[in-house]
Coordinates of C-alpha atoms and ligand atoms in Angstrom, one line a residue:
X1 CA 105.4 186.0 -12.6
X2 CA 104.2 189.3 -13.6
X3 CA 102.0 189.1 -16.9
X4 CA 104.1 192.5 -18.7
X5 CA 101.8 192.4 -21.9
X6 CA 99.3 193.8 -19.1
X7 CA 100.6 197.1 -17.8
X8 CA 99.8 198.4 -14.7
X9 CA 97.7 201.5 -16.0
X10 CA 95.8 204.0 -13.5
X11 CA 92.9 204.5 -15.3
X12 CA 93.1 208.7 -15.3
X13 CA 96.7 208.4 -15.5
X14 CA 96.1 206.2 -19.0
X15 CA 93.0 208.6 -19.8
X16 CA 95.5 211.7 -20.3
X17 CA 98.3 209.4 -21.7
X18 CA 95.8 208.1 -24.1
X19 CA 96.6 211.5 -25.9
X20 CA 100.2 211.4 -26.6
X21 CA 101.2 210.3 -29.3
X22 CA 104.5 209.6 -30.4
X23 CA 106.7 210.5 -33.6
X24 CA 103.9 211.6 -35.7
X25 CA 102.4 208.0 -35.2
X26 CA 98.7 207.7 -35.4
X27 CA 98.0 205.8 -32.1
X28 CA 99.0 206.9 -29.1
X29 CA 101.7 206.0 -26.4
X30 CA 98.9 203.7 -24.7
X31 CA 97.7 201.8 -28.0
X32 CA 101.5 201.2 -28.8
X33 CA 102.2 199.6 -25.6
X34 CA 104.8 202.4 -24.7
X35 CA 103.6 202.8 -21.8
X36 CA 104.8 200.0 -19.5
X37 CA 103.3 201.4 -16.1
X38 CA 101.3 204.4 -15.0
X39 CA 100.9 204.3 -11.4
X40 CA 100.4 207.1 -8.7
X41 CA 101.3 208.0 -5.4
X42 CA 99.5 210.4 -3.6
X43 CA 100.3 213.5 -6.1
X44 CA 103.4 211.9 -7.3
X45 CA 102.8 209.9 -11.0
X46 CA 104.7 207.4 -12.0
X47 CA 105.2 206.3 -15.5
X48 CA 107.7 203.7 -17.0
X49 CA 108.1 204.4 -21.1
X50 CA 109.5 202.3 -23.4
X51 CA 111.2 203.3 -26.8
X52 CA 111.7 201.2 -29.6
X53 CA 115.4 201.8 -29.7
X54 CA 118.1 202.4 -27.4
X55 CA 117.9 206.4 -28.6
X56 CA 115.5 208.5 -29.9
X57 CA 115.2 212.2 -31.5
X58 CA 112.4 212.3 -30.4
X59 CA 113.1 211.6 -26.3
X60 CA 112.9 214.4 -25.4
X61 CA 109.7 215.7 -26.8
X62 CA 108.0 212.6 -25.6
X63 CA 109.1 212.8 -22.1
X64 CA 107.9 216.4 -22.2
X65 CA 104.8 215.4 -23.7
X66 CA 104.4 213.1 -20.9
X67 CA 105.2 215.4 -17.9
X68 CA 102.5 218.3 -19.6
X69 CA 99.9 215.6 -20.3
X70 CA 99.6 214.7 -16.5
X71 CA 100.9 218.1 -14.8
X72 CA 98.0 219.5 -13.1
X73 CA 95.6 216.2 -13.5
X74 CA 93.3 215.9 -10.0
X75 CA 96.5 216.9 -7.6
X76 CA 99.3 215.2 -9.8
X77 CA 102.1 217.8 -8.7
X78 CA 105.1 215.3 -9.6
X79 CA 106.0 213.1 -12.8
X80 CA 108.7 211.0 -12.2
X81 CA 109.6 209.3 -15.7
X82 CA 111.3 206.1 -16.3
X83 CA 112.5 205.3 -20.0
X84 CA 113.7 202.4 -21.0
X85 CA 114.6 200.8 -24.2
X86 CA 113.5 197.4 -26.2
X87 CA 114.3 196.8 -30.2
X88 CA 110.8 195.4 -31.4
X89 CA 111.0 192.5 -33.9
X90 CA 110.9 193.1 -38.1
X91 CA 108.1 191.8 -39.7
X92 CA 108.8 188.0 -40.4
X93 CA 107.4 187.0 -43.7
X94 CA 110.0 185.0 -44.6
X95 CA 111.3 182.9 -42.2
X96 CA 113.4 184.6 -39.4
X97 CA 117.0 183.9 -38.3
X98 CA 116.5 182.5 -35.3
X99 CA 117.8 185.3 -32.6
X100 CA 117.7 188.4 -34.9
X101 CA 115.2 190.9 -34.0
X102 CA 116.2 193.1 -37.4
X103 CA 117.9 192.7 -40.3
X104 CA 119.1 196.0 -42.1
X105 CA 120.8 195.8 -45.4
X106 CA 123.2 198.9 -46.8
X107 CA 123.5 198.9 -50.4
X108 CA 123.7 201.0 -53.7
X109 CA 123.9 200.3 -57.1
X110 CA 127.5 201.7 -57.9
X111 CA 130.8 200.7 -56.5
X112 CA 132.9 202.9 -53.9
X113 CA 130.4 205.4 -52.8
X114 CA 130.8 203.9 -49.2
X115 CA 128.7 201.3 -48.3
X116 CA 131.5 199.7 -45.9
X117 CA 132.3 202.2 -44.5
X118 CA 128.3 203.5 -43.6
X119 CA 128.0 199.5 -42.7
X120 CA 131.1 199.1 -40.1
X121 CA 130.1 203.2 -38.4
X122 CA 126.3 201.8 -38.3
X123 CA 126.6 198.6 -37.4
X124 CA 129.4 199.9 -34.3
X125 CA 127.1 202.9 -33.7
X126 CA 124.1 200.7 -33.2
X127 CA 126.3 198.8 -30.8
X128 CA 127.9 201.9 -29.1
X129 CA 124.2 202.5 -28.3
X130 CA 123.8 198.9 -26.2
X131 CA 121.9 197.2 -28.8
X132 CA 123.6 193.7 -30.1
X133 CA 124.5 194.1 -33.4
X134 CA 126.0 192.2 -35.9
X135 CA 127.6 193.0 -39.2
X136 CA 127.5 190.3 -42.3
X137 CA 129.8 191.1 -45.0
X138 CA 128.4 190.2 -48.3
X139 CA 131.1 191.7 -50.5
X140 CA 132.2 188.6 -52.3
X141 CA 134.6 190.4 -54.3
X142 CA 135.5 193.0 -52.2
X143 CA 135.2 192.6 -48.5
X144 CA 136.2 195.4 -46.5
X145 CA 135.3 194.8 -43.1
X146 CA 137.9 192.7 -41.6
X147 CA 140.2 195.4 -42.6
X148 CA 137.8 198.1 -41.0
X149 CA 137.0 196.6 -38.1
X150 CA 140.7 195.5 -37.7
X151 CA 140.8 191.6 -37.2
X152 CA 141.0 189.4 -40.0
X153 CA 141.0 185.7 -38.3
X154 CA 139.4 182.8 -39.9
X155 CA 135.7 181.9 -38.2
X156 CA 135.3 178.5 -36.1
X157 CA 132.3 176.3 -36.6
X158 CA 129.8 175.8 -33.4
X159 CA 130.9 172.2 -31.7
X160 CA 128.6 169.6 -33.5
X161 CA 126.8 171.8 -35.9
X162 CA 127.8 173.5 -39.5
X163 CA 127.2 176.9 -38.0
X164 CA 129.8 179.1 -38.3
X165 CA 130.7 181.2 -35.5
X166 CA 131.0 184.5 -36.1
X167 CA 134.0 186.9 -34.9
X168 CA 133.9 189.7 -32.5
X169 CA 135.5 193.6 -32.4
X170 CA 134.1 196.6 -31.1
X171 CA 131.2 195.2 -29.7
X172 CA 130.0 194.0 -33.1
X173 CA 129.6 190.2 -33.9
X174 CA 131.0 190.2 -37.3
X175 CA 131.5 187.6 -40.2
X176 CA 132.9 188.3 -43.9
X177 CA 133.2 186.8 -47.2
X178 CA 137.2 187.8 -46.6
X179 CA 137.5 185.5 -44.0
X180 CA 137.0 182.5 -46.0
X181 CA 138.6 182.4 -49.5
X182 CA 142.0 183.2 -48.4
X183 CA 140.6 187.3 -48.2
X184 CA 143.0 188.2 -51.2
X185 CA 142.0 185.1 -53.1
X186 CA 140.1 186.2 -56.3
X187 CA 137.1 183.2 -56.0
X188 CA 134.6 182.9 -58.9
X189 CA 131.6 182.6 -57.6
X190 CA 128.6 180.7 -59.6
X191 CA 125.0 180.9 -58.5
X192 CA 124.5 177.9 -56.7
X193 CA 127.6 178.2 -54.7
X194 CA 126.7 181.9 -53.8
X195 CA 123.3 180.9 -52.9
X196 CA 124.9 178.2 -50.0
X197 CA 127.0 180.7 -48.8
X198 CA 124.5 183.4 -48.4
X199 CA 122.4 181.0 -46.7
X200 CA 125.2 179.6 -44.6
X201 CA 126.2 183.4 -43.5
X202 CA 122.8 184.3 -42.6
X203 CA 122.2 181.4 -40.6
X204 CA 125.7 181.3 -38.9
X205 CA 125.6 181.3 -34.9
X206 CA 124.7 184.8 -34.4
X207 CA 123.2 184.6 -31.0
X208 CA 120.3 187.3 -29.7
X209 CA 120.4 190.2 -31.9
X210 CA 118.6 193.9 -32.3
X211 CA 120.1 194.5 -35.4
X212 CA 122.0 192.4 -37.9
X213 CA 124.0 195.1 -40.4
X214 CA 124.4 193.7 -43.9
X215 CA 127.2 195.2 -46.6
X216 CA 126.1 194.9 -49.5
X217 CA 128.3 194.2 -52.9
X218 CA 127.4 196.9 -55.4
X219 CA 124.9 196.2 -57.9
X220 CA 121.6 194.6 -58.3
X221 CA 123.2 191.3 -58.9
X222 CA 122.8 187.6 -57.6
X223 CA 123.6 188.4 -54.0
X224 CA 120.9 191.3 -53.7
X225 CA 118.3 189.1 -55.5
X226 CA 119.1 186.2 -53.2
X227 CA 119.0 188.2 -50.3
X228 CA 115.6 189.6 -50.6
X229 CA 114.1 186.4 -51.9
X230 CA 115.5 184.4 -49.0
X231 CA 116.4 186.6 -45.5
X232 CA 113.5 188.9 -43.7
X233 CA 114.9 192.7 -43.9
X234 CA 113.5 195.0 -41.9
X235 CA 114.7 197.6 -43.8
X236 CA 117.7 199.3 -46.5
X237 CA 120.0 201.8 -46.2
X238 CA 120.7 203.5 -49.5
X239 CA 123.8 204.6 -49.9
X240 CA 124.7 207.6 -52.3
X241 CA 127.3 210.3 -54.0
X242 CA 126.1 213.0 -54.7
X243 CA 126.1 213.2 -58.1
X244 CA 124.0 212.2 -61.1
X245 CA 125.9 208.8 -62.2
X246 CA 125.4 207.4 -58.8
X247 CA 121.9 209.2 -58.3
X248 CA 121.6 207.0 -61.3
X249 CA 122.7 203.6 -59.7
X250 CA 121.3 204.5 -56.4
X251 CA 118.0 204.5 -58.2
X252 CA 118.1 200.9 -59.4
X253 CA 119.0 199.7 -55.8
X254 CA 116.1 201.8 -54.6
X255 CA 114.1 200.2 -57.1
X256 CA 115.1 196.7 -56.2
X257 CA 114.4 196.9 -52.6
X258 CA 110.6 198.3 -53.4
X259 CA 109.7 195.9 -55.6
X260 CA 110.6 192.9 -53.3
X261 CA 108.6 195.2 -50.4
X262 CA 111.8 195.5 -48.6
X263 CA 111.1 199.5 -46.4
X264 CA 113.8 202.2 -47.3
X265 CA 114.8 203.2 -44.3
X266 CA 116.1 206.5 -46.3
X267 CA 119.5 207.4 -48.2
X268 CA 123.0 208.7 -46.9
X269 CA 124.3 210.8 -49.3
X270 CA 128.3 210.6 -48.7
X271 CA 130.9 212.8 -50.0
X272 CA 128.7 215.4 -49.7
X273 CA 131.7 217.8 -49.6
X274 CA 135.5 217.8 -49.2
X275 CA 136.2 218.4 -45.8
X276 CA 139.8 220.6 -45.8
X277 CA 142.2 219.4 -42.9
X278 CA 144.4 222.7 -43.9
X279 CA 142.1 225.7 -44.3
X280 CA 139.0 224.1 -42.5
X281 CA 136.6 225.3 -45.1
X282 CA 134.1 223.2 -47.0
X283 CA 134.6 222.4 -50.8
X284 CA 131.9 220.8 -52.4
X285 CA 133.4 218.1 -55.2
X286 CA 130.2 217.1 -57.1
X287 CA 126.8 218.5 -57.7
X288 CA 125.1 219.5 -54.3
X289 CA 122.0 218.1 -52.8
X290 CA 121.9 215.1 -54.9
X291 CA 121.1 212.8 -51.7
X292 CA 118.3 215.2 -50.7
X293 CA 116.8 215.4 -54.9
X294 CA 116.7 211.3 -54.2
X295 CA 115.4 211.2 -50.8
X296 CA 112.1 213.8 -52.1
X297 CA 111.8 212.1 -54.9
X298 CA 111.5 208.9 -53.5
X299 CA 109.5 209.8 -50.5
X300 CA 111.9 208.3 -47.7
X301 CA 114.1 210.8 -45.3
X302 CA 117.7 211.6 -46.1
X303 CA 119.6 209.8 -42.9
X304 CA 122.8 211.7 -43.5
X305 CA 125.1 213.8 -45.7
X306 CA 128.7 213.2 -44.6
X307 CA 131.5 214.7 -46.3
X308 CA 134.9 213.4 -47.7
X309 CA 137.3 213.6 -44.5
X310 CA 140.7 211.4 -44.6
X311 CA 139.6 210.8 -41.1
X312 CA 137.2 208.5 -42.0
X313 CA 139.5 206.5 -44.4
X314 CA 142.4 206.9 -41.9
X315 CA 139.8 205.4 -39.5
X316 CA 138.4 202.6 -41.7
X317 CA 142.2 201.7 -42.4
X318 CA 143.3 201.6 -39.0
X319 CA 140.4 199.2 -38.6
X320 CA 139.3 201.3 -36.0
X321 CA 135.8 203.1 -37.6
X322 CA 135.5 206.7 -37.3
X323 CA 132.0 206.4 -34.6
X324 CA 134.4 205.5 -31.9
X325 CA 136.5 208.1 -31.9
X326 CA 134.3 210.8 -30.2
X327 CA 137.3 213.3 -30.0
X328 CA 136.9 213.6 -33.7
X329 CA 134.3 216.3 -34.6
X330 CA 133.5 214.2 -37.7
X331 CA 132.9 211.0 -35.7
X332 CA 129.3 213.0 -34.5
X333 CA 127.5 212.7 -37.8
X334 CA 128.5 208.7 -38.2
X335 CA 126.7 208.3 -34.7
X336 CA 123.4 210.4 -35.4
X337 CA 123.5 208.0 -38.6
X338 CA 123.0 205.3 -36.4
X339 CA 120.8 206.9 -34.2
X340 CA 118.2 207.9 -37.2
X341 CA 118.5 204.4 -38.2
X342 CA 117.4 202.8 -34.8
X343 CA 114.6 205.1 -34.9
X344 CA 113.1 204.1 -38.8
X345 CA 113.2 200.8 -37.8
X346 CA 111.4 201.3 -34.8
X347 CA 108.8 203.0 -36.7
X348 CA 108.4 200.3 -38.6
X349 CA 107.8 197.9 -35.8
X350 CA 105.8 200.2 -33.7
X351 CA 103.3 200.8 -36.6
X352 CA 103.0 196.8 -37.3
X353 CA 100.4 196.0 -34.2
X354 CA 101.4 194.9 -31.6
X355 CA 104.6 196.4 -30.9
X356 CA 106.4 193.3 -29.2
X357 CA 108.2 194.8 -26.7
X358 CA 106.5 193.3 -24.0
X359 CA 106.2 189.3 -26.0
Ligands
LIG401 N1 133.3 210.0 -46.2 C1 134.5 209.5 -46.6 N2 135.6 210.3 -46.4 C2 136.8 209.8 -46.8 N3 137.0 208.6 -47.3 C3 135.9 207.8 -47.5 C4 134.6 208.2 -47.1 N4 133.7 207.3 -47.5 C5 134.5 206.3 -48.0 N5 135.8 206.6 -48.0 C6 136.9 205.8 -48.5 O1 136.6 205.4 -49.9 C7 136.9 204.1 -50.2 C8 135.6 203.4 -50.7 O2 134.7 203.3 -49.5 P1 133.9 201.9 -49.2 O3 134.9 200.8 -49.3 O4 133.2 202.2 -47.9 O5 132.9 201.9 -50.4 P2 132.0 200.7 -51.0 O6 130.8 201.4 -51.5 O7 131.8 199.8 -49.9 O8 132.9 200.1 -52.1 P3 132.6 198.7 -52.9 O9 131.6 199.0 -53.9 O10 133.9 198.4 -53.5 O11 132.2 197.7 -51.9 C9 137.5 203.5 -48.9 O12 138.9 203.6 -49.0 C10 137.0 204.4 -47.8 O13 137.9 204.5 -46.7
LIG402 MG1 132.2 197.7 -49.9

């Protein structure tokens, strides 16, 4: 069998490939093992890339770099490009859950602002995209996404094991908190109990995973703490209003995250504006650029603004999330989301050495 961690490299071909580089990254293309195969055929080239997520801003750019890099090397007069795609693995300190590549948790500190609904467009943008994604709901108190992802049936265990097995829509393997408990049960959780849980969540059947979305309860409470003592993230998605009191809250959950070393990944600021279905003008509801003010201040990139549209809640209540409805011009900005977040945690794993693409 072929050995992949050794591309087949033309050593000119490699020598001019050797100086692309990537997203701002500080190696190049070659010495991130993006570069699967640089072969030549008479003056045709032939390179095979691979991208750390299934799509990239920067794709583009990179094939472009690509075709200029070798254009006009020693009678190269064609590039033909092949790009592929392969989710590299989070860094494991803690122990891994067997199958998932990522885990990526969407939180804030205050209530409502719309971590469910950034969680269910994400985790079903990711898997709109190809990647297997899952979605964990972690909202004791309030889970949402059985009712946003529109099925609400109660998990079965794997055959001869504890593990649960989780439920399926949209693409997305899915478990919540709301599918155990009754869903419109109040349950009073203790510590211990929410500790089994959350471990019993995390290490249900999930199968191969890229990405395994997490929703988050608001706060900085028990189930964040246990989280990031217990389950590897990749990364955190901060979610955020715009204005002050939730800057406010946002800032703990920020806080949280860095001091257990868990990356941002950046913030969505949502509600950004009120989005008029009458006069199709754009009226802003709280302070402006509050998302942005965090996302400086913090030194992480601001994912996405998206404004206050009864689409989306239409959407999220019809358990159908906005993402899949591409006829909506709203349902654009809930895809780039996921887009943007593919591409941090990519980052992420193409800066740890060696990418694993090819392991
Ligand atoms: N951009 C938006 N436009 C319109 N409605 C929205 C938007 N974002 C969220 N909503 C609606 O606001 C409500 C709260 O959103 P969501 O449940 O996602 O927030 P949350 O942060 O998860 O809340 P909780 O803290 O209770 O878990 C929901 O009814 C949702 O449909
Ligand atoms: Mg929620």
């Amino acid at each position: 069998m072929k050995d992949l961690s050794k591309p087949t490299l033309d050593p000119a071909l490699a020598e001019r490939l050797g100086a692309v580089h990537f997203d701002g990254m500080k190696k190049s293309i070659v010495g991130l093992k993006m570069v699967a195969a640089a072969t030549r055929d008479g003056g045709r080239a032939m390179v095979s890339l691979v991208l750390p997520s299934p799509e990239h801003p920067q794709r583009a750019a990179l094939e472009a770099d690509v075709r200029a890099a070798l254009t006009g090397l020693d009678g190269v007069t064609d590039v033909e490009l092949k790009t592929s795609w392969s989710v590299g693995e989070g860094d494991f300190s803690k122990p891994p859950i067997p199958g998932v590549k990522n885990v990526i948790a969407v939180a804030s500190g205050k209530g409502g602002v719309g971590k469910s609904t950034v969680a269910s467009n994400l985790a079903v943008g990711l898997a709109q995209m190809g990647a297997a994604t899952g979605l964990l709901d972690l909202d004791i108190y309030g889970p949402s996404v059985p009712i946003m992802l529109g099925k609400c049936e109660t998990p079965g265990v794997l055959p001869g094991t504890e593990k649960v097995v989780p439920s399926e829509a949209h693409g997305v393997r899915f478990l919540s908190m709301g599918q155990f408990a009754g869903g419109d049960k109040a349950v009073l959780w203790r510590g211990p109990m929410l500790h089994r849980m959350v471990g019993q969540l995390t290490a249900a059947h999930w199968g191969e995973l890229d990405y395994l979305v997490l929703d988050l309860p608001p706060g900085t409470g028990d189930v964040q703490l246990t989280l990031t003592q217990t389950v590897p993230l990749s990364g955190a998605v901060i979610v955020t209003t715009p204005q002050e009191i939730a800057l406010i809250d946002a800032r703990k959950g920020l806080r949280m995250f860095d001091e257990a070393h868990v990356p941002i990944l950046g913030i969505v600021e949502n509600m950004s504006w009120y989005d008029c279905r009458k006069c199709s003008k754009r009226h802003a509801l709280f302070d402006e650029g509050g998302g942005a003010r965090l996302a400086t201040e913090a030194g992480v990139p601001l994912l996405a603004q998206l404004p206050l549209v009864a689409d989306v809640a239409d959407a999220s209540d019809a358990g159908r999330p906005l993402v899949l409805q591409s006829d909506s011009r709203h349902a654009a900005p809930y895809h780039q989301l996921a887009v943007h977040v593919a591409a941090a945690v990519g980052r992420l794993s193409l800066n740890r050495s060696p990418f694993r693409v090819f392991q």
